[in-house]
């Protein structure tokens, strides 16, 4: 086992549950039907209790040269670009500390985690993948249970990895964008639920007035939100904002 992969196992094992938890709090069909992708994608569930893999999408084998009968988490991790695996280890370590120290481990079920890395396809080429993870179960002590993992090819949007992490809030939680592994919370971009709603409506092509009508607020309020969102995200225009949000897994 490569040292980097062993280090990743150590991170997960130190945070995993010690009991075999039920499969998930939502039906699997509800989860997979809610996936909206900007490119070719695959998904699977990892159980941190015993590091087993299940519910693998057929597209996973179409995208990657892996034997279904021999598939393991180590096979999957082995497909990550050698120059990016260290970032994945550091990202998972950062996330464990961020939730423990900044948000609260119990909130992990209310967040979708997003970051990118390069992965090897069937043809041997590496492409930039947006990795999104949604924790489905945890134990009473905050130990990791099962996690839904969605990997989307975003090479058509960007071939430059920012090596940053985004946390997309669910159930009304705020979202944290572009978290830097070495910058702590000094450069945190936090979007409120209302701002996330507006970003999603902008991505659907709605005008300020249409957004105002949908959210029962004034068009002037929408305009103020839009300007604030552009400033927060350091986006020059709406097109750049939408591209950045897609790459970061926000929409």
Coordinates of N, CA and C in Angstrom, one line a residue:
X1 N 0.8 -1.2 0.0 CA 0.0 0.0 0.0 C 0.9 1.3 0.0
X2 N 0.6 2.2 -0.9 CA 1.3 3.4 -1.0 C 1.2 4.2 0.3
X3 N 2.3 4.9 0.7 CA 2.3 5.6 2.0 C 1.1 6.6 2.1
X4 N 0.9 7.3 1.0 CA -0.2 8.3 1.0 C -1.5 7.7 1.2
X5 N -1.8 6.5 0.6 CA -3.1 5.9 0.8 C -3.2 5.4 2.3
X6 N -2.1 4.9 2.8 CA -2.1 4.4 4.2 C -2.4 5.6 5.1
X7 N -1.8 6.8 4.8 CA -2.1 8.0 5.6 C -3.6 8.4 5.6
X8 N -4.2 8.2 4.4 CA -5.6 8.5 4.2 C -6.4 7.5 5.1
X9 N -6.1 6.2 5.0 CA -6.7 5.3 5.9 C -6.6 5.6 7.4
X10 N -5.5 6.1 7.8 CA -5.3 6.5 9.2 C -6.2 7.6 9.6
X11 N -6.4 8.6 8.6 CA -7.3 9.7 8.9 C -8.7 9.2 9.1
X12 N -9.2 8.3 8.2 CA -10.5 7.8 8.2 C -10.8 6.9 9.4
X13 N -9.8 6.1 9.7 CA -9.9 5.1 10.8 C -10.0 5.8 12.2
X14 N -9.3 7.0 12.3 CA -9.4 7.7 13.5 C -10.7 8.5 13.7
X15 N -11.5 8.5 12.7 CA -12.8 9.2 12.7 C -14.0 8.3 12.5
X16 N -13.8 7.1 12.2 CA -14.9 6.2 11.8 C -15.7 5.8 13.0
X17 N -16.9 5.3 12.7 CA -17.8 4.7 13.7 C -17.3 3.4 14.2
X18 N -17.6 3.0 15.4 CA -17.2 1.6 15.9 C -18.3 0.7 15.9
X19 N -19.5 1.1 15.3 CA -20.6 0.2 15.2 C -21.1 0.2 13.8
X20 N -21.8 -0.9 13.4 CA -22.3 -1.1 12.1 C -23.7 -0.4 12.0
X21 N -23.7 0.8 11.4 CA -24.9 1.6 11.4 C -25.9 1.3 10.2
X22 N -27.1 1.6 10.3 CA -28.1 1.3 9.2 C -27.6 2.0 7.9
X23 N -28.1 1.7 6.8 CA -27.6 2.1 5.5 C -27.7 3.6 5.3
X24 N -28.8 4.3 5.4 CA -28.9 5.7 5.2 C -30.2 6.3 5.7
X25 N -30.2 7.6 6.0 CA -31.4 8.2 6.5 C -32.4 8.6 5.4
X26 N -31.9 8.6 4.2 CA -32.8 8.9 3.0 C -32.8 7.6 2.1
X27 N -33.8 7.5 1.3 CA -33.8 6.4 0.4 C -32.7 6.6 -0.7
X28 N -32.1 5.5 -1.1 CA -31.0 5.7 -2.1 C -31.5 6.3 -3.4
X29 N -32.7 5.9 -3.8 CA -33.3 6.5 -5.0 C -33.5 8.0 -4.9
X30 N -33.9 8.5 -3.7 CA -34.0 9.9 -3.5 C -32.7 10.6 -3.7
X31 N -31.7 10.0 -3.2 CA -30.3 10.6 -3.2 C -29.8 10.7 -4.7
X32 N -29.9 9.5 -5.4 CA -29.3 9.5 -6.7 C -30.1 10.3 -7.7
X33 N -31.5 10.3 -7.5 CA -32.3 11.1 -8.4 C -32.1 12.6 -8.3
X34 N -31.5 13.0 -7.1 CA -31.3 14.4 -6.9 C -30.0 14.9 -7.4
X35 N -29.2 14.0 -8.0 CA -27.8 14.4 -8.5 C -28.0 15.1 -9.8
X36 N -27.5 16.3 -9.9 CA -27.5 17.1 -11.1 C -26.0 17.3 -11.5
X37 N -25.6 16.8 -12.6 CA -24.2 16.9 -13.0 C -23.9 17.7 -14.2
X38 N -22.7 18.3 -14.1 CA -22.3 19.2 -15.2 C -21.4 18.4 -16.2
X39 N -21.2 17.1 -16.1 CA -20.4 16.3 -16.9 C -20.5 14.9 -16.6
X40 N -19.8 14.0 -17.2 CA -19.8 12.5 -16.9 C -19.5 12.3 -15.4
X41 N -20.3 11.5 -14.8 CA -20.1 11.3 -13.4 C -20.4 9.8 -13.0
X42 N -19.8 9.5 -11.8 CA -20.1 8.1 -11.2 C -20.3 8.3 -9.7
X43 N -20.8 7.3 -9.1 CA -21.0 7.4 -7.6 C -20.9 6.0 -7.0
X44 N -20.6 6.0 -5.7 CA -20.6 4.8 -4.9 C -20.7 5.2 -3.4
X45 N -21.0 4.2 -2.6 CA -21.1 4.5 -1.1 C -19.9 3.7 -0.5
X46 N -19.2 4.4 0.4 CA -18.2 3.8 1.2 C -18.6 3.7 2.7
X47 N -18.4 2.6 3.3 CA -18.7 2.3 4.7 C -17.4 2.4 5.5
X48 N -17.3 3.4 6.3 CA -16.0 3.6 7.0 C -15.9 2.6 8.1
X49 N -16.9 1.9 8.5 CA -16.9 0.9 9.5 C -15.9 -0.2 9.1
X50 N -16.1 -0.7 7.8 CA -15.2 -1.8 7.4 C -14.5 -1.5 6.0
X51 N -14.6 -0.2 5.6 CA -14.0 0.3 4.4 C -14.6 -0.4 3.1
X52 N -15.8 -0.9 3.2 CA -16.4 -1.6 2.0 C -17.0 -0.6 1.1
X53 N -17.2 -1.0 -0.2 CA -17.8 -0.2 -1.2 C -19.1 -0.9 -1.7
X54 N -20.2 -0.1 -1.9 CA -21.4 -0.6 -2.4 C -22.1 0.4 -3.2
X55 N -23.3 0.0 -3.8 CA -24.1 0.9 -4.6 C -23.3 1.6 -5.7
X56 N -22.5 0.9 -6.4 CA -21.6 1.5 -7.4 C -22.4 1.7 -8.7
X57 N -22.3 2.9 -9.2 CA -23.0 3.2 -10.5 C -22.4 2.5 -11.6
X58 N -23.1 2.0 -12.6 CA -22.6 1.4 -13.8 C -21.6 2.3 -14.5
X59 N -21.8 3.6 -14.5 CA -20.9 4.6 -15.1 C -19.5 4.5 -14.5
X60 N -19.3 4.1 -13.3 CA -18.0 4.0 -12.7 C -17.1 3.1 -13.5
X61 N -17.6 1.9 -13.9 CA -16.8 1.0 -14.6 C -16.6 1.5 -16.1
X62 N -17.5 2.2 -16.6 CA -17.4 2.8 -17.9 C -16.3 3.8 -18.0
X63 N -16.1 4.6 -16.9 CA -15.1 5.6 -16.8 C -13.7 5.2 -16.4
X64 N -13.7 4.1 -15.6 CA -12.4 3.7 -15.0 C -12.1 2.3 -15.3
X65 N -10.8 1.9 -15.5 CA -10.4 0.6 -15.8 C -10.2 -0.2 -14.6
X66 N -11.3 -0.6 -13.9 CA -11.2 -1.4 -12.7 C -12.1 -2.6 -12.8
X67 N -11.6 -3.7 -12.2 CA -12.3 -5.0 -12.2 C -13.4 -5.0 -11.1
X68 N -14.7 -5.2 -11.5 CA -15.8 -5.2 -10.5 C -15.6 -6.2 -9.4
X69 N -15.0 -7.3 -9.8 CA -14.8 -8.4 -8.8 C -13.7 -8.1 -7.8
X70 N -12.8 -7.2 -8.1 CA -11.6 -6.9 -7.3 C -11.7 -5.5 -6.7
X71 N -12.8 -4.8 -6.9 CA -12.9 -3.4 -6.5 C -12.8 -3.2 -5.0
X72 N -11.9 -2.3 -4.6 CA -11.8 -1.9 -3.2 C -11.5 -0.4 -3.1
X73 N -11.5 0.1 -2.0 CA -11.2 1.6 -1.8 C -9.8 1.9 -2.2
X74 N -8.9 0.9 -2.0 CA -7.5 1.2 -2.4 C -7.4 1.2 -4.0
X75 N -8.2 0.4 -4.7 CA -8.2 0.5 -6.1 C -8.6 1.8 -6.6
X76 N -9.6 2.4 -6.0 CA -10.2 3.7 -6.3 C -9.1 4.8 -6.0
X77 N -8.6 4.7 -4.8 CA -7.6 5.7 -4.5 C -6.3 5.6 -5.3
X78 N -6.0 4.4 -5.8 CA -4.8 4.2 -6.7 C -5.0 5.0 -8.0
X79 N -6.2 5.3 -8.4 CA -6.4 6.0 -9.6 C -6.3 7.5 -9.5
X80 N -6.0 8.0 -8.3 CA -5.8 9.5 -8.2 C -4.4 9.8 -8.6
X81 N -4.2 11.0 -9.3 CA -2.9 11.4 -9.8 C -1.9 11.4 -8.6
X82 N -0.7 10.9 -8.8 CA 0.3 10.8 -7.7 C 0.6 12.2 -7.1
X83 N 0.4 13.3 -7.9 CA 0.7 14.6 -7.4 C -0.5 15.2 -6.6
X84 N -1.6 14.5 -6.7 CA -2.8 15.0 -6.0 C -3.2 14.2 -4.8
X85 N -2.7 13.0 -4.6 CA -3.1 12.2 -3.5 C -2.7 12.8 -2.1
X86 N -1.6 13.5 -2.1 CA -1.2 14.2 -0.8 C -2.2 15.2 -0.5
X87 N -2.7 16.0 -1.5 CA -3.8 17.0 -1.2 C -5.0 16.3 -0.7
X88 N -5.4 15.2 -1.2 CA -6.6 14.5 -0.7 C -6.4 14.1 0.8
X89 N -5.2 13.6 1.1 CA -5.0 13.3 2.5 C -5.1 14.5 3.4
X90 N -4.5 15.6 3.0 CA -4.5 16.8 3.8 C -6.0 17.4 3.8
X91 N -6.7 17.2 2.7 CA -8.1 17.7 2.7 C -9.0 17.0 3.7
X92 N -8.8 15.7 3.7 CA -9.6 14.9 4.7 C -9.2 15.2 6.1
X93 N -8.0 15.4 6.3 CA -7.5 15.8 7.7 C -8.0 17.1 8.1
X94 N -8.0 18.1 7.2 CA -8.5 19.4 7.4 C -10.0 19.4 7.7
X95 N -10.7 18.6 7.0 CA -12.2 18.5 7.2 C -12.5 18.0 8.6
X96 N -11.8 16.9 9.0 CA -12.1 16.4 10.3 C -11.9 17.4 11.4
X97 N -10.8 18.2 11.3 CA -10.5 19.2 12.3 C -11.5 20.4 12.2
X98 N -11.9 20.8 10.9 CA -12.8 21.9 10.7 C -14.1 21.7 11.4
X99 N -14.6 20.5 11.2 CA -16.0 20.1 11.8 C -15.9 20.0 13.3
X100 N -14.8 19.5 13.8 CA -14.6 19.3 15.2 C -14.4 20.6 15.9
X101 N -13.7 21.5 15.3 CA -13.3 22.8 16.0 C -14.1 24.0 15.6
X102 N -14.7 24.0 14.4 CA -15.4 25.2 13.9 C -16.9 25.1 13.8
X103 N -17.4 23.9 13.3 CA -18.8 23.8 13.1 C -19.5 22.9 14.1
X104 N -18.9 21.8 14.4 CA -19.5 20.8 15.2 C -19.7 19.5 14.4
X105 N -19.2 18.4 15.0 CA -19.2 17.1 14.3 C -20.6 16.7 13.9
X106 N -21.6 17.1 14.8 CA -23.0 16.7 14.5 C -23.6 17.4 13.3
X107 N -22.9 18.4 12.8 CA -23.4 19.2 11.6 C -22.9 18.5 10.3
X108 N -22.1 17.5 10.4 CA -21.5 16.9 9.2 C -22.6 16.3 8.3
X109 N -23.7 15.8 8.9 CA -24.8 15.3 8.1 C -25.5 16.3 7.3
X110 N -25.3 17.6 7.6 CA -26.0 18.7 7.0 C -25.1 19.4 6.0
X111 N -24.0 18.8 5.6 CA -23.1 19.4 4.6 C -22.7 18.4 3.5
X112 N -22.5 19.0 2.3 CA -21.9 18.3 1.2 C -20.5 18.8 1.0
X113 N -19.5 17.9 1.0 CA -18.1 18.3 0.9 C -17.7 18.3 -0.6
X114 N -17.0 19.3 -1.0 CA -16.5 19.3 -2.4 C -15.1 19.8 -2.5
X115 N -14.3 19.0 -3.3 CA -13.0 19.5 -3.7 C -12.6 18.7 -5.0
X116 N -11.5 19.1 -5.6 CA -11.2 18.5 -6.9 C -9.8 17.8 -6.9
X117 N -9.7 16.8 -7.7 CA -8.4 16.2 -7.9 C -8.4 15.5 -9.3
X118 N -7.2 15.2 -9.8 CA -7.1 14.5 -11.1 C -7.2 13.0 -10.9
X119 N -7.9 12.3 -11.8 CA -8.1 10.9 -11.7 C -7.9 10.3 -13.0
X120 N -7.5 9.0 -13.0 CA -7.1 8.3 -14.3 C -8.4 7.6 -14.9
X121 N -8.6 7.8 -16.2 CA -9.7 7.2 -16.9 C -9.2 5.9 -17.5
X122 N -10.2 5.2 -18.2 CA -9.9 4.0 -18.8 C -8.8 4.1 -19.9
X123 N -8.7 5.2 -20.6 CA -7.7 5.4 -21.6 C -6.3 5.7 -21.1
X124 N -6.2 5.8 -19.8 CA -4.9 6.1 -19.1 C -4.7 7.6 -18.9
X125 N -5.5 8.4 -19.5 CA -5.3 9.9 -19.3 C -5.9 10.3 -17.9
X126 N -5.4 11.4 -17.4 CA -5.9 12.0 -16.2 C -6.7 13.2 -16.5
X127 N -7.9 13.3 -15.8 CA -8.8 14.4 -16.0 C -9.1 15.0 -14.6
X128 N -9.5 16.3 -14.6 CA -9.9 16.9 -13.3 C -11.3 16.5 -12.9
X129 N -11.4 16.0 -11.7 CA -12.7 15.5 -11.2 C -13.1 16.4 -10.0
X130 N -14.4 16.7 -10.0 CA -15.0 17.3 -8.8 C -15.5 16.2 -7.9
X131 N -15.0 16.1 -6.7 CA -15.4 15.1 -5.8 C -16.3 15.7 -4.8
X132 N -17.5 15.1 -4.7 CA -18.5 15.5 -3.7 C -18.8 14.4 -2.8
X133 N -18.9 14.6 -1.5 CA -19.2 13.6 -0.5 C -20.3 14.0 0.4
X134 N -21.2 13.2 0.6 CA -22.4 13.5 1.5 C -22.4 12.4 2.6
X135 N -22.1 12.7 3.9 CA -22.2 11.7 4.9 C -23.6 11.3 5.2
X136 N -23.9 10.0 5.2 CA -25.3 9.5 5.3 C -25.6 9.1 6.7
X137 N -24.6 8.5 7.4 CA -24.8 8.1 8.8 C -23.6 8.4 9.7
X138 N -23.8 8.6 10.9 CA -22.8 8.7 11.9 C -23.3 8.1 13.2
X139 N -22.3 7.8 14.1 CA -22.7 7.3 15.4 C -22.9 8.5 16.4
X140 N -23.3 8.1 17.7 CA -23.5 9.2 18.6 C -22.3 10.0 19.0
X141 N -21.1 9.4 18.7 CA -19.9 10.1 19.1 C -19.3 10.9 17.9
X142 N -20.1 11.0 16.8 CA -19.6 11.7 15.6 C -18.7 10.9 14.7
X143 N -18.7 9.6 14.9 CA -17.8 8.7 14.1 C -18.5 8.5 12.7
X144 N -17.6 8.5 11.7 CA -18.1 8.4 10.3 C -18.7 7.0 10.1
X145 N -19.9 7.0 9.4 CA -20.6 5.8 9.1 C -20.4 5.5 7.6
X146 N -21.5 5.8 6.8 CA -21.5 5.6 5.4 C -21.5 7.0 4.7
X147 N -20.9 7.0 3.5 CA -20.8 8.3 2.8 C -21.1 8.0 1.3
X148 N -21.9 8.9 0.7 CA -22.2 8.8 -0.7 C -21.1 9.7 -1.4
X149 N -20.4 9.1 -2.4 CA -19.3 9.9 -3.1 C -19.7 10.0 -4.6
X150 N -19.6 11.2 -5.1 CA -20.0 11.5 -6.4 C -18.8 12.2 -7.1
X151 N -18.3 11.6 -8.2 CA -17.1 12.2 -8.9 C -17.5 12.6 -10.3
X152 N -17.4 13.8 -10.6 CA -17.8 14.4 -11.9 C -16.6 14.9 -12.7
X153 N -16.5 14.6 -14.0 CA -15.5 15.1 -14.8 C -15.8 16.5 -15.2
X154 N -14.8 17.4 -14.8 CA -15.1 18.9 -15.1 C -14.0 19.4 -15.9
X155 N -13.3 18.6 -16.7 CA -12.2 19.0 -17.6 C -12.7 20.1 -18.6
X156 N -13.9 20.0 -19.0 CA -14.5 21.0 -20.0 C -14.7 22.3 -19.4
X157 N -14.7 22.4 -18.0 CA -14.9 23.7 -17.3 C -13.5 24.3 -16.8
X158 N -12.6 23.4 -16.4 CA -11.4 23.8 -15.9 C -10.4 22.7 -15.9
X159 N -9.1 23.0 -16.2 CA -8.1 21.9 -16.0 C -7.1 22.4 -15.0
X160 N -7.4 23.4 -14.2 CA -6.6 23.9 -13.1 C -7.2 23.6 -11.8
X161 N -6.5 22.8 -11.0 CA -7.0 22.5 -9.6 C -6.6 23.6 -8.7
X162 N -7.6 24.1 -7.9 CA -7.4 25.2 -7.0 C -6.9 24.7 -5.7
X163 N -7.0 23.4 -5.4 CA -6.6 22.8 -4.2 C -7.2 23.4 -3.0
X164 N -8.5 23.7 -3.1 CA -9.3 24.3 -2.1 C -10.6 23.4 -1.8
X165 N -11.2 23.7 -0.7 CA -12.4 22.9 -0.3 C -13.6 23.8 -0.2
X166 N -14.8 23.2 -0.6 CA -16.0 24.0 -0.3 C -17.0 23.1 0.5
X167 N -17.7 23.7 1.4 CA -18.7 22.9 2.2 C -20.1 23.5 1.8
X168 N -20.9 22.8 1.2 CA -22.2 23.3 0.8 C -23.2 22.9 1.8
X169 N -23.8 23.9 2.5 CA -24.8 23.7 3.5 C -26.1 23.2 3.1
X170 N -26.6 22.2 3.8 CA -28.0 21.7 3.6 C -28.8 22.0 4.8
X171 N -30.1 21.9 4.6 CA -31.1 22.1 5.7 C -30.9 23.5 6.3
X172 N -30.6 24.5 5.5 CA -30.6 25.8 6.0 C -29.2 26.3 6.6
X173 N -28.2 25.4 6.5 CA -26.9 25.7 7.0 C -26.2 26.6 6.0
X174 N -25.3 27.5 6.5 CA -24.5 28.4 5.6 C -23.5 27.5 4.8
X175 N -23.0 28.0 3.7 CA -22.0 27.3 2.9 C -20.7 28.1 3.0
X176 N -19.6 27.3 3.0 CA -18.3 27.8 3.1 C -17.5 27.5 1.8
X177 N -17.0 28.5 1.1 CA -16.4 28.3 -0.2 C -14.9 28.6 -0.1
X178 N -14.2 27.8 -0.9 CA -12.7 28.1 -1.2 C -11.9 28.1 0.1
X179 N -12.2 27.1 1.0 CA -11.4 26.9 2.2 C -10.0 26.5 1.8
X180 N -9.0 27.2 2.3 CA -7.6 26.9 2.0 C -7.0 26.1 3.1
X181 N -6.3 25.0 2.7 CA -5.7 24.1 3.7 C -4.7 24.8 4.6
X182 N -4.0 25.8 4.1 CA -3.0 26.5 4.9 C -3.4 27.8 5.4
X183 N -4.6 28.3 5.1 CA -5.1 29.6 5.5 C -6.1 29.6 6.6
X184 N -6.4 28.4 7.1 CA -7.4 28.3 8.2 C -8.7 29.0 7.8
X185 N -9.3 29.8 8.6 CA -10.6 30.4 8.3 C -10.4 31.9 7.9
X186 N -9.1 32.3 7.7 CA -8.9 33.7 7.4 C -9.5 34.1 6.1
X187 N -9.6 33.2 5.1 CA -10.1 33.5 3.8 C -11.4 32.8 3.5
X188 N -12.1 32.5 4.5 CA -13.4 31.8 4.3 C -14.4 32.7 3.6
X189 N -15.1 32.1 2.6 CA -16.2 32.8 2.0 C -17.4 32.1 2.4
X190 N -18.3 32.8 3.1 CA -19.5 32.2 3.6 C -20.7 32.7 2.9
X191 N -21.5 31.8 2.3 CA -22.8 32.2 1.7 C -23.9 31.8 2.6
X192 N -24.9 32.7 2.8 CA -26.1 32.3 3.5 C -27.1 31.5 2.7
X193 N -28.1 30.9 3.3 CA -29.0 30.1 2.6 C -29.7 31.0 1.5
X194 N -30.1 32.2 1.8 CA -30.7 33.1 0.8 C -29.8 33.4 -0.4
X195 N -28.5 33.6 -0.1 CA -27.6 33.8 -1.2 C -27.4 32.5 -2.1
X196 N -27.4 31.4 -1.4 CA -27.4 30.1 -2.2 C -28.6 30.0 -3.1
X197 N -29.8 30.3 -2.5 CA -31.0 30.2 -3.3 C -31.0 31.2 -4.5
X198 N -30.4 32.4 -4.3 CA -30.3 33.3 -5.4 C -29.3 32.8 -6.5
X199 N -28.2 32.3 -6.1 CA -27.2 31.7 -7.0 C -27.9 30.7 -7.9
X200 N -28.6 29.8 -7.2 CA -29.3 28.7 -8.0 C -30.3 29.2 -9.0
X201 N -31.0 30.3 -8.6 CA -32.0 30.8 -9.5 C -31.3 31.6 -10.6
X202 N -30.2 32.3 -10.3 CA -29.4 32.9 -11.4 C -28.9 31.9 -12.4
X203 N -28.5 30.7 -11.9 CA -28.0 29.7 -12.8 C -29.1 29.1 -13.7
X204 N -30.3 29.3 -13.3 CA -31.5 28.8 -14.1 C -31.9 29.9 -15.1
X205 N -31.2 31.0 -15.1 CA -31.5 32.1 -16.1 C -32.5 33.1 -15.7
X206 N -32.9 33.1 -14.4 CA -34.0 34.0 -14.0 C -33.4 35.4 -13.9
X207 N -34.3 36.4 -14.2 CA -33.9 37.8 -14.1 C -34.1 38.2 -12.6
X208 N -33.6 39.4 -12.3 CA -33.8 40.0 -10.9 C -35.3 40.0 -10.5
X209 N -36.1 40.4 -11.4 CA -37.5 40.5 -11.1 C -38.1 39.1 -10.9
X210 N -37.7 38.2 -11.7 CA -38.3 36.8 -11.6 C -37.8 36.2 -10.3
X211 N -36.5 36.4 -9.9 CA -36.0 35.9 -8.6 C -36.8 36.6 -7.5
X212 N -37.0 37.9 -7.6 CA -37.8 38.6 -6.5 C -39.2 38.0 -6.4
X213 N -39.8 37.7 -7.5 CA -41.2 37.1 -7.4 C -41.1 35.7 -6.8
X214 N -40.1 35.0 -7.1 CA -40.0 33.6 -6.6 C -39.7 33.6 -5.1
X215 N -38.9 34.5 -4.6 CA -38.5 34.6 -3.2 C -39.3 35.5 -2.4
X216 N -40.3 36.2 -3.0 CA -41.2 37.2 -2.3 C -40.4 38.3 -1.7
X217 N -39.4 38.8 -2.4 CA -38.6 40.0 -2.0 C -38.6 41.0 -3.1
X218 N -38.0 42.1 -2.9 CA -38.0 43.2 -3.9 C -36.8 42.9 -4.9
X219 N -37.0 43.4 -6.1 CA -35.9 43.3 -7.1 C -34.7 44.1 -6.7
X220 N -34.9 45.2 -5.9 CA -33.7 45.9 -5.4 C -32.9 45.1 -4.4
X221 N -33.6 44.3 -3.6 CA -33.0 43.4 -2.6 C -32.2 42.3 -3.4
X222 N -32.8 41.8 -4.4 CA -32.1 40.8 -5.2 C -30.8 41.4 -5.8
X223 N -30.9 42.6 -6.3 CA -29.7 43.3 -6.9 C -28.6 43.4 -5.9
X224 N -29.0 43.8 -4.7 CA -28.0 44.0 -3.6 C -27.3 42.6 -3.3
X225 N -28.1 41.6 -3.2 CA -27.6 40.2 -3.0 C -26.6 39.8 -4.1
X226 N -27.0 40.1 -5.3 CA -26.2 39.7 -6.5 C -24.8 40.4 -6.4
X227 N -24.8 41.7 -6.1 CA -23.6 42.4 -6.0 C -22.7 41.9 -4.9
X228 N -23.4 41.6 -3.8 CA -22.6 41.0 -2.6 C -22.0 39.7 -2.9
X229 N -22.8 38.9 -3.6 CA -22.3 37.5 -4.0 C -21.1 37.6 -4.9
X230 N -21.2 38.5 -5.9 CA -20.1 38.7 -6.8 C -18.8 39.2 -6.1
X231 N -19.0 40.1 -5.1 CA -17.9 40.6 -4.3 C -17.3 39.4 -3.5
X232 N -18.1 38.7 -2.8 CA -17.7 37.6 -1.9 C -16.9 36.6 -2.7
X233 N -17.4 36.2 -3.9 CA -16.8 35.1 -4.7 C -15.7 35.6 -5.6
X234 N -15.4 36.9 -5.5 CA -14.3 37.5 -6.4 C -14.6 37.2 -7.9
X235 N -15.9 37.3 -8.3 CA -16.2 37.0 -9.7 C -16.5 38.3 -10.4
X236 N -16.0 38.4 -11.6 CA -16.1 39.7 -12.4 C -17.5 39.8 -12.9
X237 N -18.2 38.7 -13.2 CA -19.5 38.8 -13.8 C -20.3 37.5 -13.4
X238 N -21.6 37.5 -13.9 CA -22.4 36.3 -13.5 C -21.9 35.0 -14.2
X239 N -21.4 35.1 -15.4 CA -20.9 33.9 -16.1 C -19.7 33.3 -15.3
X240 N -18.8 34.1 -14.8 CA -17.7 33.6 -14.0 C -18.2 33.0 -12.7
X241 N -19.2 33.7 -12.1 CA -19.8 33.2 -10.8 C -20.3 31.8 -11.0
X242 N -21.1 31.6 -12.1 CA -21.8 30.3 -12.3 C -20.7 29.2 -12.6
X243 N -19.7 29.6 -13.4 CA -18.6 28.6 -13.6 C -17.9 28.2 -12.3
X244 N -17.6 29.2 -11.5 CA -16.9 28.9 -10.2 C -17.8 28.0 -9.3
X245 N -19.1 28.3 -9.3 CA -20.0 27.5 -8.4 C -20.2 26.1 -8.9
X246 N -20.2 25.9 -10.2 CA -20.3 24.6 -10.8 C -19.0 23.8 -10.4
X247 N -17.9 24.4 -10.7 CA -16.6 23.7 -10.4 C -16.5 23.3 -8.9
X248 N -17.0 24.2 -8.0 CA -16.9 24.0 -6.6 C -18.0 23.1 -6.1
X249 N -18.9 22.6 -7.0 CA -20.0 21.7 -6.5 C -21.2 22.4 -5.8
X250 N -21.2 23.7 -5.9 CA -22.3 24.4 -5.2 C -23.6 24.3 -6.0
X251 N -23.5 24.3 -7.3 CA -24.7 24.1 -8.1 C -24.4 23.0 -9.2

